[in-house]
Coordinates of C-alpha atoms in Angstrom, one line a residue:
Chain J
M375 CA 82.3 119.0 69.6
K376 CA 82.2 119.3 73.4
T377 CA 78.4 119.3 73.5
K378 CA 78.4 116.3 71.2
I379 CA 80.6 114.3 73.5
I380 CA 78.6 115.3 76.5
N381 CA 75.4 114.4 74.7
W382 CA 76.9 111.0 73.8
I383 CA 77.8 110.4 77.5
D384 CA 74.4 111.7 78.8
Q385 CA 72.6 109.1 76.7
R386 CA 74.6 106.4 78.4
F387 CA 75.4 107.8 81.9
P388 CA 73.6 110.6 83.9
L389 CA 76.6 112.9 83.9
T390 CA 75.0 116.3 83.4
S391 CA 72.0 115.6 85.6
F392 CA 74.2 114.3 88.3
V393 CA 76.5 117.3 88.2
E394 CA 73.6 119.7 88.2
H395 CA 71.6 117.8 90.9
D396 CA 74.4 117.0 93.3
L397 CA 77.3 119.4 92.6
T398 CA 76.7 122.7 91.0
G399 CA 73.0 123.1 91.5
Y400 CA 72.7 121.4 94.8
P401 CA 70.4 123.6 96.8
T402 CA 72.1 124.9 99.9
P403 CA 70.7 127.1 102.7
R404 CA 71.9 130.6 102.1
N405 CA 72.5 131.3 105.8
L406 CA 75.2 128.7 106.4
S407 CA 78.0 130.0 108.5
Y408 CA 81.7 129.0 108.5
W409 CA 80.9 126.2 111.0
W410 CA 79.4 124.4 107.9
N411 CA 82.9 124.3 106.2
F412 CA 84.2 121.4 108.2
G413 CA 82.5 118.6 106.3
F414 CA 84.2 119.7 103.1
L415 CA 87.5 120.1 105.1
A416 CA 87.2 116.5 106.4
G417 CA 86.8 115.3 102.8
F418 CA 89.9 117.3 101.8
V419 CA 92.0 115.9 104.6
L420 CA 90.8 112.4 103.7
V421 CA 92.2 112.9 100.2
L422 CA 95.4 114.3 101.6
Q423 CA 95.8 111.3 103.9
V424 CA 95.2 108.8 101.1
V425 CA 97.6 110.5 98.7
T426 CA 100.4 111.0 101.2
G427 CA 99.8 107.5 102.6
I428 CA 100.1 105.8 99.2
F429 CA 103.4 107.6 98.5
L430 CA 104.7 106.7 102.0
A431 CA 103.8 103.1 101.5
M432 CA 106.2 103.0 98.5
H433 CA 109.1 103.5 100.9
Y434 CA 107.8 101.9 104.2
K435 CA 108.6 98.3 105.2
A436 CA 106.2 96.5 107.5
D437 CA 108.7 94.2 109.3
V438 CA 109.7 94.5 113.0
S439 CA 113.4 94.5 112.0
L440 CA 113.0 97.1 109.3
S441 CA 110.1 99.3 110.0
F442 CA 111.7 101.7 112.5
D443 CA 114.7 102.2 110.2
S444 CA 112.5 102.6 107.1
I445 CA 110.9 105.6 108.8
Q446 CA 114.4 107.1 109.3
H447 CA 115.1 106.2 105.6
I448 CA 111.9 108.1 104.6
M449 CA 113.0 111.1 106.8
R450 CA 116.6 111.3 105.6
D451 CA 117.0 109.6 102.2
V452 CA 113.8 109.7 100.3
N453 CA 113.3 112.9 98.3
Y454 CA 110.8 115.0 100.3
G455 CA 110.1 111.9 102.4
W456 CA 110.2 114.2 105.5
L457 CA 107.5 116.3 104.0
L458 CA 105.3 113.3 103.1
R459 CA 105.7 111.9 106.6
Y460 CA 105.0 115.1 108.4
M461 CA 102.0 115.8 106.2
H462 CA 100.6 112.4 107.0
A463 CA 101.3 112.5 110.7
M464 CA 100.0 116.1 111.1
G465 CA 97.2 115.2 108.7
A466 CA 95.9 112.6 111.2
S467 CA 95.7 115.2 113.9
A468 CA 94.1 117.6 111.4
F469 CA 91.6 115.0 110.5
F470 CA 90.5 114.6 114.1
F471 CA 90.5 118.3 114.7
V472 CA 88.2 118.9 111.7
I473 CA 85.9 116.0 112.7
F474 CA 85.7 117.2 116.3
V475 CA 84.6 120.7 115.1
H476 CA 82.2 119.1 112.6
M477 CA 80.7 117.0 115.5
A478 CA 80.6 120.0 117.9
R479 CA 78.7 122.0 115.3
T480 CA 76.2 119.2 114.9
L481 CA 75.7 119.1 118.6
Y482 CA 75.5 122.9 119.0
Y483 CA 73.0 123.5 116.3
G484 CA 71.1 120.3 116.9
S485 CA 71.7 119.1 113.3
Y486 CA 71.3 115.5 114.4
R487 CA 67.6 115.9 114.9
A488 CA 64.9 114.4 112.6
P489 CA 65.2 113.8 109.7
R490 CA 69.0 113.8 109.9
E491 CA 69.5 110.8 112.3
L492 CA 71.0 108.5 109.7
L493 CA 73.3 111.3 108.6
W494 CA 74.5 111.6 112.2
W495 CA 74.8 107.8 112.6
T496 CA 76.8 107.3 109.4
G497 CA 79.0 110.1 110.7
Q498 CA 79.4 108.1 113.9
G499 CA 80.4 105.1 111.9
L500 CA 83.0 107.2 110.1
L501 CA 84.4 108.4 113.4
L502 CA 84.9 104.8 114.5
L503 CA 86.5 103.9 111.2
L504 CA 88.8 106.9 111.5
M505 CA 89.8 106.0 115.1
A506 CA 90.6 102.4 114.0
T507 CA 92.6 103.6 111.0
A508 CA 94.6 106.2 113.1
F509 CA 95.2 103.6 115.8
M510 CA 96.6 101.0 113.3
G511 CA 98.7 103.6 111.5
Y512 CA 100.3 104.6 114.8
L513 CA 101.8 101.2 115.2
L514 CA 103.7 101.4 111.9
P515 CA 106.7 103.5 113.0
W516 CA 107.4 100.7 115.5
G517 CA 108.5 103.1 118.2
Q518 CA 108.0 102.6 122.0
M519 CA 104.7 104.6 122.0
S520 CA 103.5 102.7 118.9
F521 CA 104.2 99.3 120.5
W522 CA 102.8 100.1 123.9
G523 CA 99.8 101.9 122.5
A524 CA 99.0 98.9 120.4
T525 CA 99.6 96.6 123.3
V526 CA 97.2 98.5 125.6
I527 CA 94.5 98.9 122.9
T528 CA 94.5 95.2 121.8
N529 CA 94.4 94.3 125.4
L530 CA 91.1 96.1 125.7
F531 CA 89.6 93.1 123.9
R532 CA 90.4 90.9 126.9
A533 CA 87.1 92.3 128.2
T534 CA 85.3 90.1 125.6
P535 CA 83.2 87.6 127.5
F536 CA 84.4 83.9 127.5
F537 CA 87.1 84.2 124.8
G538 CA 88.9 87.4 125.9
D539 CA 92.4 85.9 125.9
Q540 CA 92.0 84.1 122.6
V541 CA 90.5 87.2 120.9
V542 CA 93.6 89.2 121.9
I543 CA 96.0 86.5 120.6
W544 CA 93.9 86.2 117.4
L545 CA 94.0 90.0 116.9
R546 CA 97.8 90.1 117.4
G547 CA 98.6 86.8 115.6
D548 CA 101.1 86.3 118.4
F549 CA 101.3 86.1 122.2
T550 CA 102.4 89.8 122.2
V551 CA 102.3 92.6 119.6
G552 CA 104.9 91.3 117.1
D553 CA 105.7 91.0 113.5
A554 CA 102.3 89.3 112.7
T555 CA 100.6 92.3 114.3
L556 CA 102.6 94.9 112.4
S557 CA 102.1 93.4 109.0
R558 CA 98.3 92.9 109.5
F559 CA 98.0 96.5 110.9
F560 CA 99.8 97.8 107.7
S561 CA 97.5 95.8 105.5
L562 CA 94.4 97.0 107.3
H563 CA 95.7 100.6 107.6
Y564 CA 95.8 100.5 103.8
L565 CA 92.3 99.0 103.5
F566 CA 90.4 101.1 106.0
P567 CA 90.7 104.5 104.1
F568 CA 88.8 102.9 101.2
L569 CA 86.1 101.7 103.6
I570 CA 86.0 105.3 104.8
I571 CA 85.6 106.6 101.3
G572 CA 82.7 104.1 100.8
A573 CA 81.1 105.3 104.1
V574 CA 81.6 108.9 103.0
V575 CA 79.5 108.2 99.9
V576 CA 76.7 106.8 102.1
H577 CA 77.1 109.9 104.3
L578 CA 76.8 112.2 101.3
V579 CA 73.8 110.3 99.8
A580 CA 72.1 110.7 103.1
L581 CA 73.0 114.4 103.2
H582 CA 71.7 115.0 99.7
T583 CA 68.4 113.4 100.6
V584 CA 67.8 115.5 103.7
K585 CA 69.9 118.5 102.7
S586 CA 72.1 120.5 104.9
S587 CA 70.8 121.8 108.2
N588 CA 71.4 125.5 108.9
P589 CA 71.9 127.8 111.8
S590 CA 68.2 128.7 112.1
G591 CA 67.3 125.1 112.7
I592 CA 64.3 125.6 110.4
D593 CA 64.0 123.8 107.1
L594 CA 64.1 126.6 104.6
A595 CA 61.8 127.2 101.6
D596 CA 63.2 127.0 98.1
H597 CA 63.8 130.7 97.7
D598 CA 66.1 130.6 100.7
N599 CA 68.3 127.9 99.2
I600 CA 71.0 128.9 96.7
P601 CA 73.0 126.7 94.3
F602 CA 76.2 125.2 95.8
H603 CA 78.2 126.6 92.9
P604 CA 79.6 129.2 93.0
Y605 CA 78.4 130.4 96.4
F606 CA 79.6 127.5 98.6
T607 CA 82.5 126.3 96.4
I608 CA 84.0 129.7 97.0
K609 CA 83.1 129.7 100.7
D610 CA 84.6 126.3 101.1
L611 CA 87.8 127.3 99.2
Y612 CA 88.2 130.3 101.5
G613 CA 87.9 128.1 104.5
L614 CA 90.3 125.7 102.9
G615 CA 92.8 128.6 102.6
L616 CA 92.6 129.3 106.3
F617 CA 92.8 125.7 107.2
L618 CA 95.9 125.2 105.0
M619 CA 97.7 128.1 106.7
L620 CA 97.2 126.5 110.1
Y621 CA 98.1 123.1 108.8
S622 CA 101.3 124.5 107.2
V623 CA 102.4 126.1 110.4
F624 CA 102.3 122.6 112.0
V625 CA 103.8 120.8 109.1
F626 CA 106.7 123.2 108.5
F627 CA 107.4 124.8 111.8
I628 CA 106.4 122.5 114.6
P629 CA 106.1 119.0 113.0
D630 CA 107.3 117.2 116.1
S631 CA 104.9 119.0 118.4
L632 CA 102.3 116.2 118.4
I633 CA 104.7 113.3 118.1
E634 CA 105.7 111.8 121.5
P635 CA 109.5 111.9 122.0
A636 CA 109.4 108.3 123.2
N637 CA 108.3 107.2 119.8
N638 CA 111.8 108.0 118.5
I639 CA 113.0 105.0 120.5
P640 CA 112.6 101.6 118.8
A641 CA 109.9 99.4 120.3
N642 CA 111.1 97.3 123.2
P643 CA 108.7 94.6 124.3
M644 CA 110.7 94.1 127.6
M645 CA 110.3 97.7 128.9
T646 CA 107.3 100.0 129.1
P647 CA 108.1 103.7 129.1
N648 CA 107.3 105.3 132.4
H649 CA 104.6 107.5 130.9
I650 CA 102.6 106.2 128.1
V651 CA 100.1 108.5 126.5
P652 CA 97.9 108.1 123.5
E653 CA 97.7 110.7 120.7
W654 CA 95.9 113.9 121.8
Y655 CA 92.7 112.9 120.0
F656 CA 92.2 109.8 122.2
L657 CA 93.0 111.5 125.5
P658 CA 89.5 112.2 126.8
F659 CA 88.4 108.6 126.0
Y660 CA 91.6 107.3 127.6
A661 CA 90.9 109.3 130.7
I662 CA 87.5 107.7 130.9
L663 CA 89.1 104.2 130.6
R664 CA 91.5 105.0 133.4
S665 CA 88.8 106.5 135.7
V666 CA 86.9 103.3 136.1
P667 CA 88.6 101.1 138.7
N668 CA 87.3 97.9 137.1
M669 CA 88.9 96.7 133.9
V670 CA 85.8 95.5 132.1
G671 CA 83.9 98.5 133.4
G672 CA 86.6 100.8 132.0
V673 CA 86.5 99.3 128.6
V674 CA 82.7 99.4 128.5
A675 CA 82.7 103.1 129.7
M676 CA 85.2 104.0 127.0
G677 CA 83.3 102.3 124.3
L678 CA 80.1 103.9 125.5
S679 CA 81.7 107.4 125.6
V680 CA 82.3 107.2 121.9
I681 CA 79.0 105.8 120.7
I682 CA 76.7 107.6 123.2
F683 CA 76.6 110.5 120.8
A684 CA 74.5 108.3 118.5
F685 CA 71.6 108.5 121.1
M686 CA 71.4 112.3 120.9
P687 CA 68.4 112.3 118.4
Y688 CA 66.4 110.4 121.0
L689 CA 67.8 112.0 124.1
D690 CA 67.1 115.5 122.9
R691 CA 63.3 115.9 123.2
S692 CA 63.1 119.6 122.6
R693 CA 61.3 120.8 119.4
I694 CA 62.7 124.3 119.7
P695 CA 64.6 124.9 116.4
G696 CA 68.2 125.9 116.0
G697 CA 69.8 123.9 118.7
A698 CA 71.8 125.9 121.2
R699 CA 71.2 129.1 119.3
H700 CA 67.6 129.5 120.6
R701 CA 68.0 127.3 123.7
P702 CA 69.9 129.0 126.6
I703 CA 70.0 126.0 128.9
Y704 CA 71.2 123.7 126.2
R705 CA 73.8 126.3 125.2
V706 CA 75.2 126.4 128.8
Q707 CA 75.2 122.6 128.8
F708 CA 77.1 122.5 125.5
Y709 CA 79.9 124.8 126.7
L710 CA 80.1 122.9 130.0
F711 CA 80.4 119.7 128.0
M712 CA 83.3 121.2 126.0
I713 CA 85.1 122.2 129.2
D714 CA 84.5 118.7 130.6
M715 CA 86.1 117.3 127.4
L716 CA 89.2 119.5 127.9
V717 CA 89.5 118.5 131.6
L718 CA 89.3 114.8 130.5
G719 CA 91.9 115.5 127.9
F720 CA 94.3 116.9 130.5
V721 CA 93.6 114.1 132.9
G722 CA 94.3 111.6 130.2
Y723 CA 97.7 113.3 129.5
Y724 CA 99.0 113.3 133.1
P725 CA 100.3 110.2 134.8
P726 CA 97.8 108.6 137.2
T727 CA 98.0 110.1 140.7
D728 CA 95.3 110.0 143.4
Q729 CA 94.4 113.5 142.6
S730 CA 94.3 113.2 138.8
I731 CA 92.3 109.9 139.2
L732 CA 89.7 111.7 141.3
I733 CA 89.4 114.6 138.9
G734 CA 89.1 112.1 136.1
Q735 CA 86.3 110.2 137.9
V736 CA 84.3 113.4 138.5
A737 CA 84.8 114.5 134.9
T738 CA 83.7 111.1 133.7
L739 CA 80.5 111.3 135.8
C740 CA 79.9 114.8 134.3
Y741 CA 80.5 113.4 130.8
F742 CA 77.9 110.7 131.1
G743 CA 75.7 112.8 133.4
S744 CA 75.3 115.5 130.7
F745 CA 73.9 112.9 128.3
F746 CA 71.5 111.5 130.9
I747 CA 70.0 114.8 131.9
V748 CA 69.4 115.9 128.3
P749 CA 65.9 114.2 128.0
F750 CA 64.7 115.9 131.1
L751 CA 66.4 119.2 130.7
S752 CA 65.4 119.5 127.0
K753 CA 61.7 119.0 127.9
V754 CA 61.8 121.4 130.8
E755 CA 63.5 124.0 128.7
E756 CA 61.1 123.5 125.8
R757 CA 58.1 124.2 128.2
W758 CA 59.8 127.3 129.6
L759 CA 60.7 128.6 126.1
I760 CA 57.2 128.1 124.8
K761 CA 55.7 129.8 127.8
R762 CA 58.1 132.7 127.5
G763 CA 57.8 132.8 123.7
L764 CA 60.5 132.6 121.1
P765 CA 62.2 135.8 119.9
P766 CA 60.0 137.6 117.4
E767 CA 62.4 137.2 114.5
V768 CA 62.5 133.4 115.0
M769 CA 58.7 133.3 115.0
A770 CA 58.5 135.4 111.9
L771 CA 61.0 133.1 110.2
I772 CA 59.1 130.0 111.1
E773 CA 55.8 131.6 109.9
S774 CA 57.2 132.8 106.6
E775 CA 59.0 129.5 105.8
K776 CA 55.9 127.5 106.8
H777 CA 53.8 129.6 104.5
E778 CA 56.2 129.2 101.6
I779 CA 56.6 125.4 102.1
S780 CA 52.8 124.8 102.6
K781 CA 52.2 126.7 99.4
K782 CA 54.2 124.1 97.6
G783 CA 52.4 121.2 99.3
G784 CA 55.3 120.3 101.5
K785 CA 55.3 120.0 105.2
L786 CA 57.4 121.6 107.9
Chain F
M107 CA 51.9 67.0 86.0
E108 CA 54.7 69.3 85.0
N109 CA 52.5 72.3 85.5
E110 CA 51.5 71.1 88.9
A111 CA 55.1 70.9 90.0
L112 CA 55.8 74.4 88.7
S113 CA 52.9 76.0 90.5
N114 CA 53.7 74.3 93.8
S115 CA 54.9 77.3 95.8
D116 CA 55.5 75.2 98.9
R117 CA 58.1 73.3 97.0
R118 CA 59.7 76.5 95.7
D119 CA 59.8 78.1 99.2
F120 CA 61.4 74.9 100.5
L121 CA 64.1 74.9 97.8
V122 CA 64.8 78.7 98.4
K123 CA 65.2 78.1 102.1
L124 CA 67.3 75.0 101.6
T125 CA 69.7 76.6 99.1
S126 CA 69.9 79.7 101.4
V127 CA 71.0 77.6 104.3
V128 CA 73.5 75.6 102.3
G129 CA 74.9 78.8 100.7
G130 CA 75.1 80.5 104.1
A131 CA 76.9 77.4 105.6
G132 CA 79.3 77.5 102.6
V133 CA 80.1 81.2 103.2
A134 CA 80.6 80.6 106.9
A135 CA 82.9 77.6 106.2
T136 CA 84.9 79.8 103.7
C137 CA 85.4 82.3 106.5
V138 CA 87.2 79.7 108.7
P139 CA 90.5 79.7 106.9
F140 CA 90.6 83.5 106.7
V141 CA 89.9 83.9 110.4
A142 CA 92.3 81.0 111.3
S143 CA 95.1 82.6 109.3
M144 CA 95.1 85.4 111.8
N145 CA 95.9 83.1 114.7
P146 CA 99.6 82.6 115.7
S147 CA 101.5 80.8 113.0
S148 CA 103.6 77.6 113.6
D149 CA 106.9 79.5 114.0
V150 CA 105.3 81.7 116.6
L151 CA 103.9 78.7 118.5
A152 CA 107.4 77.1 118.3
K153 CA 108.8 79.7 120.6
A154 CA 106.6 78.3 123.4
E155 CA 109.4 77.1 125.8
T156 CA 112.3 79.0 127.3
E157 CA 115.1 77.5 129.5
V158 CA 116.6 79.8 132.2
D159 CA 119.8 79.4 134.1
L160 CA 119.3 80.9 137.6
T161 CA 122.9 81.1 138.7
G162 CA 124.2 84.7 139.0
I163 CA 121.0 86.2 140.3
P164 CA 121.9 87.6 143.8
P165 CA 119.4 87.5 146.7
G166 CA 116.9 90.3 146.1
G167 CA 117.9 90.4 142.4
L168 CA 115.5 90.4 139.5
R169 CA 116.0 89.0 136.1
T170 CA 113.6 89.6 133.2
V171 CA 113.6 86.9 130.5
A172 CA 111.5 86.6 127.3
W173 CA 109.0 83.8 127.0
Q174 CA 106.7 83.7 124.0
G175 CA 107.8 87.3 123.5
K176 CA 106.5 88.3 126.9
P177 CA 108.7 89.4 129.7
V178 CA 108.9 87.0 132.7
F179 CA 110.1 88.3 136.0
I180 CA 112.3 86.0 138.0
L181 CA 112.8 87.4 141.5
R182 CA 115.2 85.8 144.0
R183 CA 113.5 86.8 147.2
T184 CA 115.3 87.5 150.5
P185 CA 114.1 85.8 153.7
D186 CA 112.5 89.1 154.7
E187 CA 110.6 89.4 151.4
I188 CA 109.5 85.8 151.7
K189 CA 108.2 86.4 155.2
E190 CA 106.3 89.5 154.1
A191 CA 104.8 87.8 151.1
Q192 CA 103.6 84.9 153.2
A193 CA 102.2 87.2 155.9
S194 CA 99.3 88.4 153.6
N195 CA 97.0 87.1 151.0
G196 CA 97.4 90.1 148.7
G197 CA 94.7 92.6 147.7
S198 CA 91.7 92.3 145.5
D199 CA 92.6 88.9 144.1
P200 CA 93.6 87.0 147.3
E201 CA 95.9 84.0 146.9
P202 CA 98.4 82.6 149.4
D203 CA 102.0 83.0 148.4
S204 CA 102.6 79.2 148.7
Q205 CA 100.3 78.7 145.7
R206 CA 102.3 81.1 143.6
V207 CA 105.8 79.7 144.0
K208 CA 107.4 76.3 143.6
N209 CA 110.3 77.3 145.8
P210 CA 109.7 80.3 148.1
E211 CA 113.1 81.7 147.2
W212 CA 112.1 82.1 143.5
L213 CA 109.2 84.0 142.3
V214 CA 108.4 83.5 138.6
V215 CA 105.6 85.6 137.1
I216 CA 104.7 87.0 133.7
G217 CA 105.7 90.6 133.8
V218 CA 102.6 91.8 132.0
C219 CA 100.1 93.9 133.9
T220 CA 96.8 92.2 134.0
H221 CA 95.0 95.4 133.3
M222 CA 96.2 96.6 129.9
G223 CA 99.4 94.6 129.3
C224 CA 102.1 97.1 130.2
V225 CA 105.3 95.9 131.8
P226 CA 105.3 97.0 135.5
N227 CA 108.6 98.4 137.0
K228 CA 110.2 97.0 140.1
E229 CA 109.9 99.8 142.7
G230 CA 110.9 99.1 146.3
A231 CA 108.8 96.2 147.5
G232 CA 106.8 94.9 144.5
W233 CA 106.0 96.4 141.1
T234 CA 104.3 99.5 139.9
C235 CA 102.7 99.8 136.5
H236 CA 103.1 103.3 135.2
C237 CA 100.4 103.0 132.5
H238 CA 97.4 103.1 134.8
G239 CA 98.9 103.0 138.3
S240 CA 98.4 99.4 139.3
Q241 CA 100.6 98.0 142.1
Y242 CA 101.8 94.5 142.9
D243 CA 103.6 93.0 145.9
D244 CA 106.6 90.8 146.0
S245 CA 104.4 87.8 145.3
G246 CA 103.1 89.5 142.1
R247 CA 99.7 90.0 143.7
V248 CA 97.7 93.1 142.9
T249 CA 97.5 95.5 145.8
R250 CA 96.1 98.5 144.0
G251 CA 93.8 98.7 140.9
P252 CA 92.8 99.0 138.2
A253 CA 94.4 95.7 137.4
P254 CA 91.8 93.0 138.1
K255 CA 94.1 90.0 138.7
N256 CA 97.5 89.0 140.2
L257 CA 100.5 88.8 137.8
E258 CA 100.1 85.4 136.1
V259 CA 102.4 82.6 137.1
P260 CA 103.5 80.9 133.9
P261 CA 103.7 77.1 133.7
Y262 CA 107.3 76.2 134.6
H263 CA 109.3 73.6 136.5
F264 CA 112.8 73.1 137.9
V265 CA 114.9 70.8 135.8
S266 CA 117.8 71.1 138.3
E267 CA 118.4 73.3 141.4
N268 CA 119.4 76.3 139.3
K269 CA 117.6 75.8 136.1
I270 CA 113.9 76.2 135.1
V271 CA 112.0 75.6 131.9
I272 CA 109.1 78.0 131.3
G273 CA 106.3 76.9 129.2
K274 CA 105.9 73.3 130.5
V275 CA 104.8 72.0 133.9
A276 CA 107.0 68.9 134.2

């Protein structure tokens, strides 16, 4: 009976072939480490956010006179409302954490290199969508941080040439962030996750065309790829278990740890809190905004700091496989860049003083500087590594894979 | 004759281009109401004027009123503060104090930092914005970045000695 039904469907829709081609049988490099778990985790958190969000929307009211209280209503009166809200609020942080690790892995192993540029760029688009969604969601509780965060960020559009002021008023639907802003942010906060789902499909189609990269940085021959199921379903589920433990610690034991206390005060358009900070995942970019003394320059620098990653496939001119794994100079650069990100994060958190501004400016220069030296450094490093010779096991791997692939008429 | 018309590819290309342009214009025109719907609605625009009674503000005192949902600082300056404000032209956006006030005793400025829109706090002489560290003097002029411009002076006029209307020049 079952085969009969499946046969009936298969004649009308490519069910079995799709499942075999893209799910169970999808060829996956056998040497993937746990750093390759984070794409799956991002997908999981996306589902988590959509589900908790839809249930929260059943109780939330997008109206300046009601929204702050409706959050309290969710926290106190709605059955398990506290859980839904904490899962959603912590889920946003978890999403960024997972995405940042996913991006760091791509940078470390050079997974952005040909032929995976489009995969990297669709990922960049997803990051921008995620940032927009998180930013709009943060206004909804209508606390002081919500209000002033939205005020500052919508003000960034004043940097638009010619119509800056009009663009800001248009975005807000009012002269200040107000009821019109809140209701449109709610509408768009509900819409954007579905755009993200659409973009994820594009991301996955690109992935399944070029296949996963792997720690060796070499495209593997068929015999070194194994079916996704059961090998990577089980590996992803194990990673998911670890992730859920960490996530649960935050949701159940320290749910307020990442929520600014000032956001428990209802929004007051007449008074800015003394110390406004964005959510932790925006801190490095916020620090860059503050480091540039000129307003338009700051906005441009902040925008560039997010999209500059897209240039990596062209900035990195080295052909040495495996990213930082086989490239000592790039590896040092990678870790220095991570440290620089942390420094920027701290600078973004602290109120502006002469000292913190100076540290922020130096860190901003290092941030952009590390992208600008990649083209030169990667070439110098490549020459040096070729002269020195790659480690024998890498050469052996390249040779054997090349042999296997050329036997099948492919190319390396 | 009919065959000739059908095989005329120039005519077909022209029609394709024409319908594409008309269709594109239609799509663009359809976008207008959607984009316009996001601009301030009539009830928001109706809040455009605010009347303020100035009695009860002591010399050196500051009152913050809402105009179009934005805070407006009304500072009653002491003779010393007036002298100091008139002595300089401000910082990175120089402007004489006389152009920023209608009556030197009363400074009326929009209390929105020209950098990112926070509300600066009155601290000693002038204001400090805690978001990104901009500073303004007692004429609302920027004395330390990152704010690019002086605090904006809203359109207002005195209807009597102790009453102003913000939102309208006269």
